[in-house]
Amino acid sequence: MNKQKKSEQTKIAHQLSIVIPIYNEEENIAPLLSHIHDALENYLHPWELILIDDGSSDDTGKHIKSGIQDYGRHVRHINLQRNFGQTAAMQAGFDAARGDVIVTLDGDLQNDATDIPHLVKRLLEEDLDLVSGWRQSRQDYFLRRILSNAANLLIRNITKVRLHDYGCTLKAFRASIIKDVRLYGEMHRFIPAWMATQTTPARIKEEVVAHHPRQFGESKYGLSRTFRVLLDLLAVYFFLRYRAKPGHFFGKIGFIFAALGGLSLTYLLSVKIFLGEDIGTRPLLLIGVLFIVLAVQMITTGILSELISRNYYDTGDVKSYTIFNKEEVDSASAEDWKQPQIKEPA
């Protein structure tokens, strides 16, 4: 590490946990471990590397175990029972992390580990809770960049958390805050927004980071996830604004249906009373009744289902994943940290 990179480190004492969810990345494990250790060769503080194997069907697990033998027990392996998805894998890493600062990045070598010290430095010295990476020069195909930019604009306007790049996995978190956020479903895309439920958006900043083309393997995320993002965004919007008053959210929608249904039925009632016309066969009668039923459903079923879902994942003993090698993960000791090894200049 050169002098410029050294200067990007903070002198504030801390322990760093690096969390990387991995799925079918057997070709990337060895270069990933090498890259991270090179980037943190002269890191001034203890650190650990947590690799979460999200039920890979290739030899990813074998390569991780080989890496532990080569580098030491500060490289930790969490092997999930099956493929639970990136959000659950990331949550497993957060739960296992022991550091004061947690950094996440992808396992496909597109993120640059040399950005880690700078993100951590800014997090601690500016007393922030999250520093999110911004892939200003993103190395992906054109259509994916266009859709990503549109999604980022939509998310930014709805959540009011002003970041340019929600999809960048490279982030530095204050552990005491992110551990209070429970992730489930596919909510890893909205971690900054979920963080805003625990802290003020003023303590969430972004930093330009490097981004590299994928060299090995294939991307696990296609364009089909666009529709899932829209559904997840609705849930994020709900919990950001109406978590403590869910009836207001569904009440607004229910009120619209109730108003439309009420107006329709009132009109038909006036026609029946004052004009004496038959309304039993009119389609508007069925539509008015349907709107009233929808209003009741929105106000009752919607509120109950959303609250039950959130309450389920907020309970302390419920997790969105199952660890295969739980005993190995729980056996991590205080000695299993990569200690600073600063080389004296010749």
mmCIF file of C-alpha atoms in Angstrom:
data_model
loop_
_atom_site.group_PDB
_atom_site.id
_atom_site.type_symbol
_atom_site.label_atom_id
_atom_site.label_comp_id
_atom_site.label_asym_id
_atom_site.label_seq_id
_atom_site.Cartn_x
_atom_site.Cartn_y
_atom_site.Cartn_z
ATOM 1 C CA MET A 1 0.000 0.000 0.000
ATOM 2 C CA ASN A 2 1.463 3.320 -1.003
ATOM 3 C CA LYS A 3 1.695 6.471 1.111
ATOM 4 C CA GLN A 4 -1.397 7.958 -0.483
ATOM 5 C CA LYS A 5 -3.487 4.972 0.507
ATOM 6 C CA LYS A 6 -1.985 5.004 4.012
ATOM 7 C CA SER A 7 -3.045 8.604 4.435
ATOM 8 C CA GLU A 8 -6.641 7.590 3.746
ATOM 9 C CA GLN A 9 -6.795 5.562 6.953
ATOM 10 C CA THR A 10 -8.259 6.909 10.153
ATOM 11 C CA LYS A 11 -6.421 6.876 13.462
ATOM 12 C CA ILE A 12 -9.664 6.412 15.402
ATOM 13 C CA ALA A 13 -9.449 2.996 17.081
ATOM 14 C CA HIS A 14 -11.966 0.450 15.817
ATOM 15 C CA GLN A 15 -12.419 -3.118 14.660
ATOM 16 C CA LEU A 16 -13.506 -3.678 11.070
ATOM 17 C CA SER A 17 -15.761 -6.465 9.775
ATOM 18 C CA ILE A 18 -15.960 -6.969 6.007
ATOM 19 C CA VAL A 19 -19.125 -8.793 4.920
ATOM 20 C CA ILE A 20 -19.369 -10.365 1.453
ATOM 21 C CA PRO A 21 -22.414 -12.396 0.317
ATOM 22 C CA ILE A 22 -21.393 -14.927 -2.317
ATOM 23 C CA TYR A 23 -23.344 -17.212 -4.637
ATOM 24 C CA ASN A 24 -21.653 -19.413 -7.251
ATOM 25 C CA GLU A 25 -18.439 -17.388 -7.511
ATOM 26 C CA GLU A 26 -15.852 -20.204 -7.406
ATOM 27 C CA GLU A 27 -13.553 -18.504 -9.927
ATOM 28 C CA ASN A 28 -13.576 -15.240 -7.983
ATOM 29 C CA ILE A 29 -12.767 -16.489 -4.469
ATOM 30 C CA ALA A 30 -8.975 -16.731 -4.799
ATOM 31 C CA PRO A 31 -8.478 -13.352 -6.555
ATOM 32 C CA LEU A 32 -11.003 -11.764 -4.176
ATOM 33 C CA LEU A 33 -9.092 -12.887 -1.080
ATOM 34 C CA SER A 34 -5.805 -11.816 -2.610
ATOM 35 C CA HIS A 35 -7.179 -8.398 -3.568
ATOM 36 C CA ILE A 36 -8.626 -7.696 -0.112
ATOM 37 C CA HIS A 37 -5.451 -8.742 1.704
ATOM 38 C CA ASP A 38 -3.325 -6.625 -0.620
ATOM 39 C CA ALA A 39 -5.618 -3.628 -0.101
ATOM 40 C CA LEU A 40 -5.526 -3.994 3.704
ATOM 41 C CA GLU A 41 -1.934 -5.173 4.025
ATOM 42 C CA ASN A 42 -0.971 -2.237 6.246
ATOM 43 C CA TYR A 43 -4.366 -1.512 7.747
ATOM 44 C CA LEU A 44 -3.891 0.140 11.128
ATOM 45 C CA HIS A 45 -6.672 -1.674 12.982
ATOM 46 C CA PRO A 46 -7.856 -5.287 13.542
ATOM 47 C CA TRP A 47 -10.151 -6.645 10.853
ATOM 48 C CA GLU A 48 -12.030 -9.774 9.893
ATOM 49 C CA LEU A 49 -13.454 -10.992 6.606
ATOM 50 C CA ILE A 50 -16.826 -12.776 6.618
ATOM 51 C CA LEU A 51 -17.741 -14.708 3.479
ATOM 52 C CA ILE A 52 -21.371 -15.853 3.356
ATOM 53 C CA ASP A 53 -21.861 -18.761 0.961
ATOM 54 C CA ASP A 54 -25.505 -18.401 0.012
ATOM 55 C CA GLY A 55 -26.125 -22.058 -0.854
ATOM 56 C CA SER A 56 -23.764 -22.151 -3.835
ATOM 57 C CA SER A 57 -24.130 -25.164 -6.127
ATOM 58 C CA ASP A 58 -20.528 -25.015 -7.400
ATOM 59 C CA ASP A 59 -17.198 -25.312 -5.532
ATOM 60 C CA THR A 60 -17.404 -21.881 -3.903
ATOM 61 C CA GLY A 61 -17.399 -23.432 -0.421
ATOM 62 C CA LYS A 62 -14.265 -25.463 -1.105
ATOM 63 C CA HIS A 63 -12.411 -22.398 -2.351
ATOM 64 C CA ILE A 64 -13.435 -20.438 0.754
ATOM 65 C CA LYS A 65 -12.140 -23.198 3.051
ATOM 66 C CA SER A 66 -8.896 -23.268 1.082
ATOM 67 C CA GLY A 67 -8.621 -19.491 1.548
ATOM 68 C CA ILE A 68 -9.024 -19.865 5.322
ATOM 69 C CA GLN A 69 -6.098 -22.292 5.362
ATOM 70 C CA ASP A 70 -3.969 -19.919 3.298
ATOM 71 C CA TYR A 71 -4.753 -16.655 5.113
ATOM 72 C CA GLY A 72 -5.889 -17.552 8.633
ATOM 73 C CA ARG A 73 -8.945 -17.659 10.871
ATOM 74 C CA HIS A 74 -9.702 -13.976 10.462
ATOM 75 C CA VAL A 75 -11.314 -15.199 7.220
ATOM 76 C CA ARG A 76 -14.642 -16.597 8.393
ATOM 77 C CA HIS A 77 -16.987 -18.840 6.440
ATOM 78 C CA ILE A 78 -20.769 -18.798 6.902
ATOM 79 C CA ASN A 79 -22.367 -21.580 4.886
ATOM 80 C CA LEU A 80 -26.129 -21.130 4.522
ATOM 81 C CA GLN A 81 -28.302 -24.239 4.324
ATOM 82 C CA ARG A 82 -29.680 -23.259 0.913
ATOM 83 C CA ASN A 83 -29.924 -20.247 -1.383
ATOM 84 C CA PHE A 84 -31.877 -17.702 0.700
ATOM 85 C CA GLY A 85 -31.010 -14.666 -1.449
ATOM 86 C CA GLN A 86 -28.626 -11.756 -1.090
ATOM 87 C CA THR A 87 -30.663 -9.954 1.570
ATOM 88 C CA ALA A 88 -30.731 -12.934 3.931
ATOM 89 C CA ALA A 89 -27.032 -13.614 3.290
ATOM 90 C CA MET A 90 -26.189 -10.022 4.121
ATOM 91 C CA GLN A 91 -28.280 -10.188 7.286
ATOM 92 C CA ALA A 92 -26.391 -13.333 8.327
ATOM 93 C CA GLY A 93 -23.136 -11.429 7.846
ATOM 94 C CA PHE A 94 -24.366 -8.467 9.909
ATOM 95 C CA ASP A 95 -25.433 -10.805 12.711
ATOM 96 C CA ALA A 96 -22.041 -12.542 12.754
ATOM 97 C CA ALA A 97 -19.935 -9.371 12.440
ATOM 98 C CA ARG A 98 -18.063 -8.376 15.614
ATOM 99 C CA GLY A 99 -16.552 -5.079 14.479
ATOM 100 C CA ASP A 100 -17.493 -1.511 15.357
ATOM 101 C CA VAL A 101 -17.548 -0.783 11.617
ATOM 102 C CA ILE A 102 -19.045 -3.074 8.979
ATOM 103 C CA VAL A 103 -18.179 -2.829 5.296
ATOM 104 C CA THR A 104 -20.070 -4.737 2.597
ATOM 105 C CA LEU A 105 -18.989 -5.422 -0.962
ATOM 106 C CA ASP A 106 -19.779 -7.820 -3.782
ATOM 107 C CA GLY A 107 -17.873 -11.026 -4.371
ATOM 108 C CA ASP A 108 -17.601 -10.557 -8.145
ATOM 109 C CA LEU A 109 -14.485 -8.306 -8.052
ATOM 110 C CA GLN A 110 -16.380 -5.356 -9.518
ATOM 111 C CA ASN A 111 -16.000 -3.412 -6.259
ATOM 112 C CA ASP A 112 -12.482 -2.233 -5.373
ATOM 113 C CA ALA A 113 -11.259 -3.131 -1.875
ATOM 114 C CA THR A 114 -8.777 -0.242 -1.950
ATOM 115 C CA ASP A 115 -11.779 2.054 -1.393
ATOM 116 C CA ILE A 116 -12.496 0.462 2.007
ATOM 117 C CA PRO A 117 -10.059 2.524 4.151
ATOM 118 C CA HIS A 118 -11.315 5.792 2.667
ATOM 119 C CA LEU A 119 -14.981 4.939 3.326
ATOM 120 C CA VAL A 120 -14.192 3.899 6.901
ATOM 121 C CA LYS A 121 -12.123 7.040 7.469
ATOM 122 C CA ARG A 122 -14.960 9.291 6.373
ATOM 123 C CA LEU A 123 -17.519 7.329 8.408
ATOM 124 C CA LEU A 124 -15.580 7.696 11.651
ATOM 125 C CA GLU A 125 -14.012 11.118 11.280
ATOM 126 C CA GLU A 126 -17.238 12.781 10.114
ATOM 127 C CA ASP A 127 -19.252 10.829 12.710
ATOM 128 C CA LEU A 128 -21.630 9.287 10.157
ATOM 129 C CA ASP A 129 -23.755 6.147 10.313
ATOM 130 C CA LEU A 130 -23.451 5.133 6.648
ATOM 131 C CA VAL A 131 -21.138 5.993 3.772
ATOM 132 C CA SER A 132 -22.499 4.493 0.555
ATOM 133 C CA GLY A 133 -20.430 3.901 -2.559
ATOM 134 C CA TRP A 134 -21.307 5.752 -5.750
ATOM 135 C CA ARG A 135 -20.245 3.985 -8.955
ATOM 136 C CA GLN A 136 -19.919 7.169 -10.950
ATOM 137 C CA SER A 137 -18.212 5.322 -13.828
ATOM 138 C CA ARG A 138 -20.218 2.126 -13.730
ATOM 139 C CA GLN A 139 -18.868 -0.736 -15.859
ATOM 140 C CA ASP A 140 -22.100 -2.424 -16.977
ATOM 141 C CA TYR A 141 -23.967 -2.684 -20.245
ATOM 142 C CA PHE A 142 -25.956 0.333 -21.448
ATOM 143 C CA LEU A 143 -29.521 -0.876 -20.797
ATOM 144 C CA ARG A 144 -28.679 -1.940 -17.256
ATOM 145 C CA ARG A 145 -27.199 1.495 -16.516
ATOM 146 C CA ILE A 146 -30.284 3.235 -17.904
ATOM 147 C CA LEU A 147 -32.679 1.139 -15.816
ATOM 148 C CA SER A 148 -30.485 1.547 -12.755
ATOM 149 C CA ASN A 149 -30.395 5.333 -13.124
ATOM 150 C CA ALA A 150 -34.185 5.432 -13.494
ATOM 151 C CA ALA A 151 -34.623 3.232 -10.424
ATOM 152 C CA ASN A 152 -32.213 5.364 -8.390
ATOM 153 C CA LEU A 153 -34.108 8.523 -9.339
ATOM 154 C CA LEU A 154 -37.418 6.947 -8.334
ATOM 155 C CA ILE A 155 -36.068 5.610 -5.034
ATOM 156 C CA ARG A 156 -34.391 8.922 -4.236
ATOM 157 C CA ASN A 157 -37.618 10.888 -4.743
ATOM 158 C CA ILE A 158 -39.797 8.470 -2.782
ATOM 159 C CA THR A 159 -37.507 7.786 0.187
ATOM 160 C CA LYS A 160 -36.024 11.330 0.374
ATOM 161 C CA VAL A 161 -32.599 9.787 1.078
ATOM 162 C CA ARG A 162 -30.477 11.650 -1.451
ATOM 163 C CA LEU A 163 -28.066 9.083 -2.911
ATOM 164 C CA HIS A 164 -27.073 8.644 -6.547
ATOM 165 C CA ASP A 165 -26.441 4.888 -6.426
ATOM 166 C CA TYR A 166 -28.619 2.687 -4.244
ATOM 167 C CA GLY A 167 -27.424 -0.485 -5.966
ATOM 168 C CA CYS A 168 -23.742 -0.250 -4.998
ATOM 169 C CA THR A 169 -22.970 -2.983 -2.448
ATOM 170 C CA LEU A 170 -19.778 -1.257 -1.273
ATOM 171 C CA LYS A 171 -20.891 0.544 1.884
ATOM 172 C CA ALA A 172 -19.445 1.351 5.318
ATOM 173 C CA PHE A 173 -21.831 1.120 8.284
ATOM 174 C CA ARG A 174 -21.669 1.980 11.944
ATOM 175 C CA ALA A 175 -22.387 -1.451 13.420
ATOM 176 C CA SER A 176 -24.502 -0.178 16.309
ATOM 177 C CA ILE A 177 -27.015 1.250 13.801
ATOM 178 C CA ILE A 178 -27.134 -1.386 11.060
ATOM 179 C CA LYS A 179 -27.574 -4.176 13.616
ATOM 180 C CA ASP A 180 -30.847 -2.555 14.672
ATOM 181 C CA VAL A 181 -32.150 -2.844 11.101
ATOM 182 C CA ARG A 182 -33.687 -6.222 10.219
ATOM 183 C CA LEU A 183 -33.560 -7.115 6.541
ATOM 184 C CA TYR A 184 -35.832 -9.601 4.809
ATOM 185 C CA GLY A 185 -37.262 -10.336 1.379
ATOM 186 C CA GLU A 186 -35.097 -8.456 -1.116
ATOM 187 C CA MET A 187 -34.599 -5.293 0.897
ATOM 188 C CA HIS A 188 -30.809 -5.111 0.490
ATOM 189 C CA ARG A 189 -31.372 -2.604 -2.332
ATOM 190 C CA PHE A 190 -32.952 -0.186 0.139
ATOM 191 C CA ILE A 191 -30.565 -0.427 3.080
ATOM 192 C CA PRO A 192 -29.948 3.366 3.120
ATOM 193 C CA ALA A 193 -33.704 3.917 3.299
ATOM 194 C CA TRP A 194 -34.074 1.368 6.095
ATOM 195 C CA MET A 195 -31.172 3.052 7.884
ATOM 196 C CA ALA A 196 -33.184 6.263 7.752
ATOM 197 C CA THR A 197 -35.759 4.606 10.046
ATOM 198 C CA GLN A 198 -33.040 4.372 12.737
ATOM 199 C CA THR A 199 -31.051 7.559 12.127
ATOM 200 C CA THR A 200 -31.369 10.913 10.414
ATOM 201 C CA PRO A 201 -30.633 11.085 6.656
ATOM 202 C CA ALA A 202 -28.081 13.813 7.518
ATOM 203 C CA ARG A 203 -25.819 11.042 8.858
ATOM 204 C CA ILE A 204 -25.979 9.153 5.555
ATOM 205 C CA LYS A 205 -23.487 10.242 2.877
ATOM 206 C CA GLU A 206 -22.010 8.823 -0.307
ATOM 207 C CA GLU A 207 -18.513 8.575 -1.748
ATOM 208 C CA VAL A 208 -17.357 7.984 -5.309
ATOM 209 C CA VAL A 209 -15.792 4.531 -5.639
ATOM 210 C CA ALA A 210 -14.154 2.553 -8.420
ATOM 211 C CA HIS A 211 -16.055 -0.050 -10.414
ATOM 212 C CA HIS A 212 -14.590 -2.759 -12.631
ATOM 213 C CA PRO A 213 -16.029 -5.010 -15.345
ATOM 214 C CA ARG A 214 -16.835 -8.564 -14.283
ATOM 215 C CA GLN A 215 -14.009 -10.919 -15.225
ATOM 216 C CA PHE A 216 -15.294 -14.344 -14.142
ATOM 217 C CA GLY A 217 -18.708 -15.925 -13.827
ATOM 218 C CA GLU A 218 -22.086 -14.451 -14.661
ATOM 219 C CA SER A 219 -24.232 -11.790 -13.058
ATOM 220 C CA LYS A 220 -26.922 -13.220 -10.778
ATOM 221 C CA TYR A 221 -29.250 -10.267 -11.290
ATOM 222 C CA GLY A 222 -31.186 -9.745 -14.502
ATOM 223 C CA LEU A 223 -33.644 -7.145 -15.701
ATOM 224 C CA SER A 224 -36.544 -9.165 -14.249
ATOM 225 C CA ARG A 225 -35.803 -7.759 -10.811
ATOM 226 C CA THR A 226 -37.143 -4.357 -11.945
ATOM 227 C CA PHE A 227 -40.691 -5.402 -11.041
ATOM 228 C CA ARG A 228 -39.584 -6.709 -7.642
ATOM 229 C CA VAL A 229 -37.869 -3.391 -6.982
ATOM 230 C CA LEU A 230 -41.151 -1.542 -7.544
ATOM 231 C CA LEU A 231 -42.991 -3.806 -5.102
ATOM 232 C CA ASP A 232 -40.237 -3.508 -2.510
ATOM 233 C CA LEU A 233 -40.214 0.251 -2.965
ATOM 234 C CA LEU A 234 -43.884 0.384 -2.000
ATOM 235 C CA ALA A 235 -43.076 -1.438 1.247
ATOM 236 C CA VAL A 236 -40.158 0.927 1.928
ATOM 237 C CA TYR A 237 -42.403 3.936 1.351
ATOM 238 C CA PHE A 238 -44.944 2.502 3.769
ATOM 239 C CA PHE A 239 -42.502 1.846 6.596
ATOM 240 C CA LEU A 240 -40.647 5.134 6.194
ATOM 241 C CA ARG A 241 -43.784 7.219 6.508
ATOM 242 C CA TYR A 242 -46.463 5.087 8.115
ATOM 243 C CA ARG A 243 -44.777 2.508 10.318
ATOM 244 C CA ALA A 244 -46.191 4.122 13.478
ATOM 245 C CA LYS A 245 -49.528 5.007 11.816
ATOM 246 C CA PRO A 246 -50.290 2.351 9.166
ATOM 247 C CA GLY A 247 -53.976 3.192 9.145
ATOM 248 C CA HIS A 248 -53.165 6.528 7.501
ATOM 249 C CA PHE A 249 -51.539 4.843 4.483
ATOM 250 C CA PHE A 250 -54.260 2.304 3.800
ATOM 251 C CA GLY A 251 -56.892 4.761 4.979
ATOM 252 C CA LYS A 252 -56.046 7.138 2.144
ATOM 253 C CA ILE A 253 -56.513 4.423 -0.465
ATOM 254 C CA GLY A 254 -59.593 3.112 1.286
ATOM 255 C CA PHE A 255 -61.039 6.611 1.467
ATOM 256 C CA ILE A 256 -60.681 7.028 -2.296
ATOM 257 C CA PHE A 257 -62.581 3.797 -2.933
ATOM 258 C CA ALA A 258 -65.135 4.687 -0.268
ATOM 259 C CA ALA A 259 -65.656 8.133 -1.813
ATOM 260 C CA LEU A 260 -66.117 6.700 -5.308
ATOM 261 C CA GLY A 261 -68.450 3.998 -4.052
ATOM 262 C CA GLY A 262 -70.388 6.444 -1.895
ATOM 263 C CA LEU A 263 -70.876 8.897 -4.732
ATOM 264 C CA SER A 264 -72.010 6.115 -7.067
ATOM 265 C CA LEU A 265 -74.532 4.736 -4.593
ATOM 266 C CA THR A 266 -75.747 8.215 -3.603
ATOM 267 C CA TYR A 267 -76.369 9.042 -7.262
ATOM 268 C CA LEU A 268 -78.305 5.833 -7.778
ATOM 269 C CA LEU A 269 -80.303 6.422 -4.603
ATOM 270 C CA SER A 270 -81.309 9.906 -5.779
ATOM 271 C CA VAL A 271 -82.304 8.495 -9.174
ATOM 272 C CA LYS A 272 -84.427 5.880 -7.462
ATOM 273 C CA ILE A 273 -86.132 8.293 -5.048
ATOM 274 C CA PHE A 274 -86.638 11.398 -7.163
ATOM 275 C CA LEU A 275 -86.976 9.926 -10.664
ATOM 276 C CA GLY A 276 -88.471 6.576 -9.745
ATOM 277 C CA GLU A 277 -86.153 4.721 -12.134
ATOM 278 C CA ASP A 278 -85.130 1.101 -11.696
ATOM 279 C CA ILE A 279 -81.468 0.805 -10.612
ATOM 280 C CA GLY A 280 -81.262 -2.941 -9.946
ATOM 281 C CA THR A 281 -79.789 -3.769 -13.359
ATOM 282 C CA ARG A 282 -77.428 -0.836 -13.668
ATOM 283 C CA PRO A 283 -73.663 -1.660 -13.790
ATOM 284 C CA LEU A 284 -72.979 1.405 -11.652
ATOM 285 C CA LEU A 285 -74.698 -0.312 -8.700
ATOM 286 C CA LEU A 286 -72.278 -3.233 -8.860
ATOM 287 C CA ILE A 287 -69.326 -0.889 -9.264
ATOM 288 C CA GLY A 288 -70.389 1.214 -6.281
ATOM 289 C CA VAL A 289 -70.760 -1.850 -4.046
ATOM 290 C CA LEU A 290 -67.390 -3.154 -5.268
ATOM 291 C CA PHE A 291 -65.684 0.127 -4.348
ATOM 292 C CA ILE A 292 -67.147 -0.047 -0.842
ATOM 293 C CA VAL A 293 -65.905 -3.612 -0.410
ATOM 294 C CA LEU A 294 -62.460 -2.615 -1.648
ATOM 295 C CA ALA A 295 -62.382 0.258 0.812
ATOM 296 C CA VAL A 296 -63.111 -2.082 3.710
ATOM 297 C CA GLN A 297 -60.480 -4.548 2.515
ATOM 298 C CA MET A 298 -57.819 -1.879 2.145
ATOM 299 C CA ILE A 299 -58.428 -0.517 5.621
ATOM 300 C CA THR A 300 -58.539 -3.900 7.382
ATOM 301 C CA THR A 301 -56.755 -6.701 5.528
ATOM 302 C CA GLY A 302 -53.930 -4.456 4.304
ATOM 303 C CA ILE A 303 -53.105 -3.064 7.730
ATOM 304 C CA LEU A 304 -53.193 -6.447 9.439
ATOM 305 C CA SER A 305 -51.084 -8.229 6.825
ATOM 306 C CA GLU A 306 -48.364 -5.562 6.780
ATOM 307 C CA LEU A 307 -48.157 -5.334 10.562
ATOM 308 C CA ILE A 308 -48.067 -9.100 11.015
ATOM 309 C CA SER A 309 -45.310 -9.437 8.405
ATOM 310 C CA ARG A 310 -43.143 -6.765 9.988
ATOM 311 C CA ASN A 311 -43.775 -8.059 13.498
ATOM 312 C CA TYR A 312 -42.732 -11.549 12.405
ATOM 313 C CA TYR A 313 -39.297 -10.403 11.273
ATOM 314 C CA ASP A 314 -38.814 -7.965 14.139
ATOM 315 C CA THR A 315 -39.078 -10.657 16.807
ATOM 316 C CA GLY A 316 -35.639 -11.355 18.193
ATOM 317 C CA ASP A 317 -35.528 -15.130 17.608
ATOM 318 C CA VAL A 318 -36.758 -15.143 14.009
ATOM 319 C CA LYS A 319 -34.163 -15.084 11.224
ATOM 320 C CA SER A 320 -34.552 -15.090 7.462
ATOM 321 C CA TYR A 321 -31.823 -17.704 6.944
ATOM 322 C CA THR A 322 -30.435 -20.986 8.336
ATOM 323 C CA ILE A 323 -26.690 -21.559 8.793
ATOM 324 C CA PHE A 324 -25.326 -25.005 7.911
ATOM 325 C CA ASN A 325 -22.020 -24.656 9.838
ATOM 326 C CA LYS A 326 -23.450 -22.809 12.861
ATOM 327 C CA GLU A 327 -21.033 -24.353 15.384
ATOM 328 C CA GLU A 328 -18.055 -23.174 13.350
ATOM 329 C CA VAL A 329 -19.477 -19.661 13.075
ATOM 330 C CA ASP A 330 -20.258 -19.469 16.806
ATOM 331 C CA SER A 331 -16.768 -20.673 17.748
ATOM 332 C CA ALA A 332 -15.041 -17.477 16.519
ATOM 333 C CA SER A 333 -12.772 -16.182 19.276
ATOM 334 C CA ALA A 334 -11.083 -12.915 20.177
ATOM 335 C CA GLU A 335 -7.870 -14.157 18.553
ATOM 336 C CA ASP A 336 -9.525 -14.536 15.156
ATOM 337 C CA TRP A 337 -8.764 -11.027 13.949
ATOM 338 C CA LYS A 338 -6.222 -9.889 11.404
ATOM 339 C CA GLN A 339 -3.931 -7.732 13.546
ATOM 340 C CA PRO A 340 -2.078 -4.710 12.133
ATOM 341 C CA GLN A 341 1.347 -5.585 10.790
ATOM 342 C CA ILE A 342 2.971 -2.305 9.892
ATOM 343 C CA LYS A 343 6.239 -2.686 8.087
ATOM 344 C CA GLU A 344 8.975 -0.264 9.104
ATOM 345 C CA PRO A 345 10.496 1.630 6.174
ATOM 346 C CA ALA A 346 13.911 0.299 5.130
#
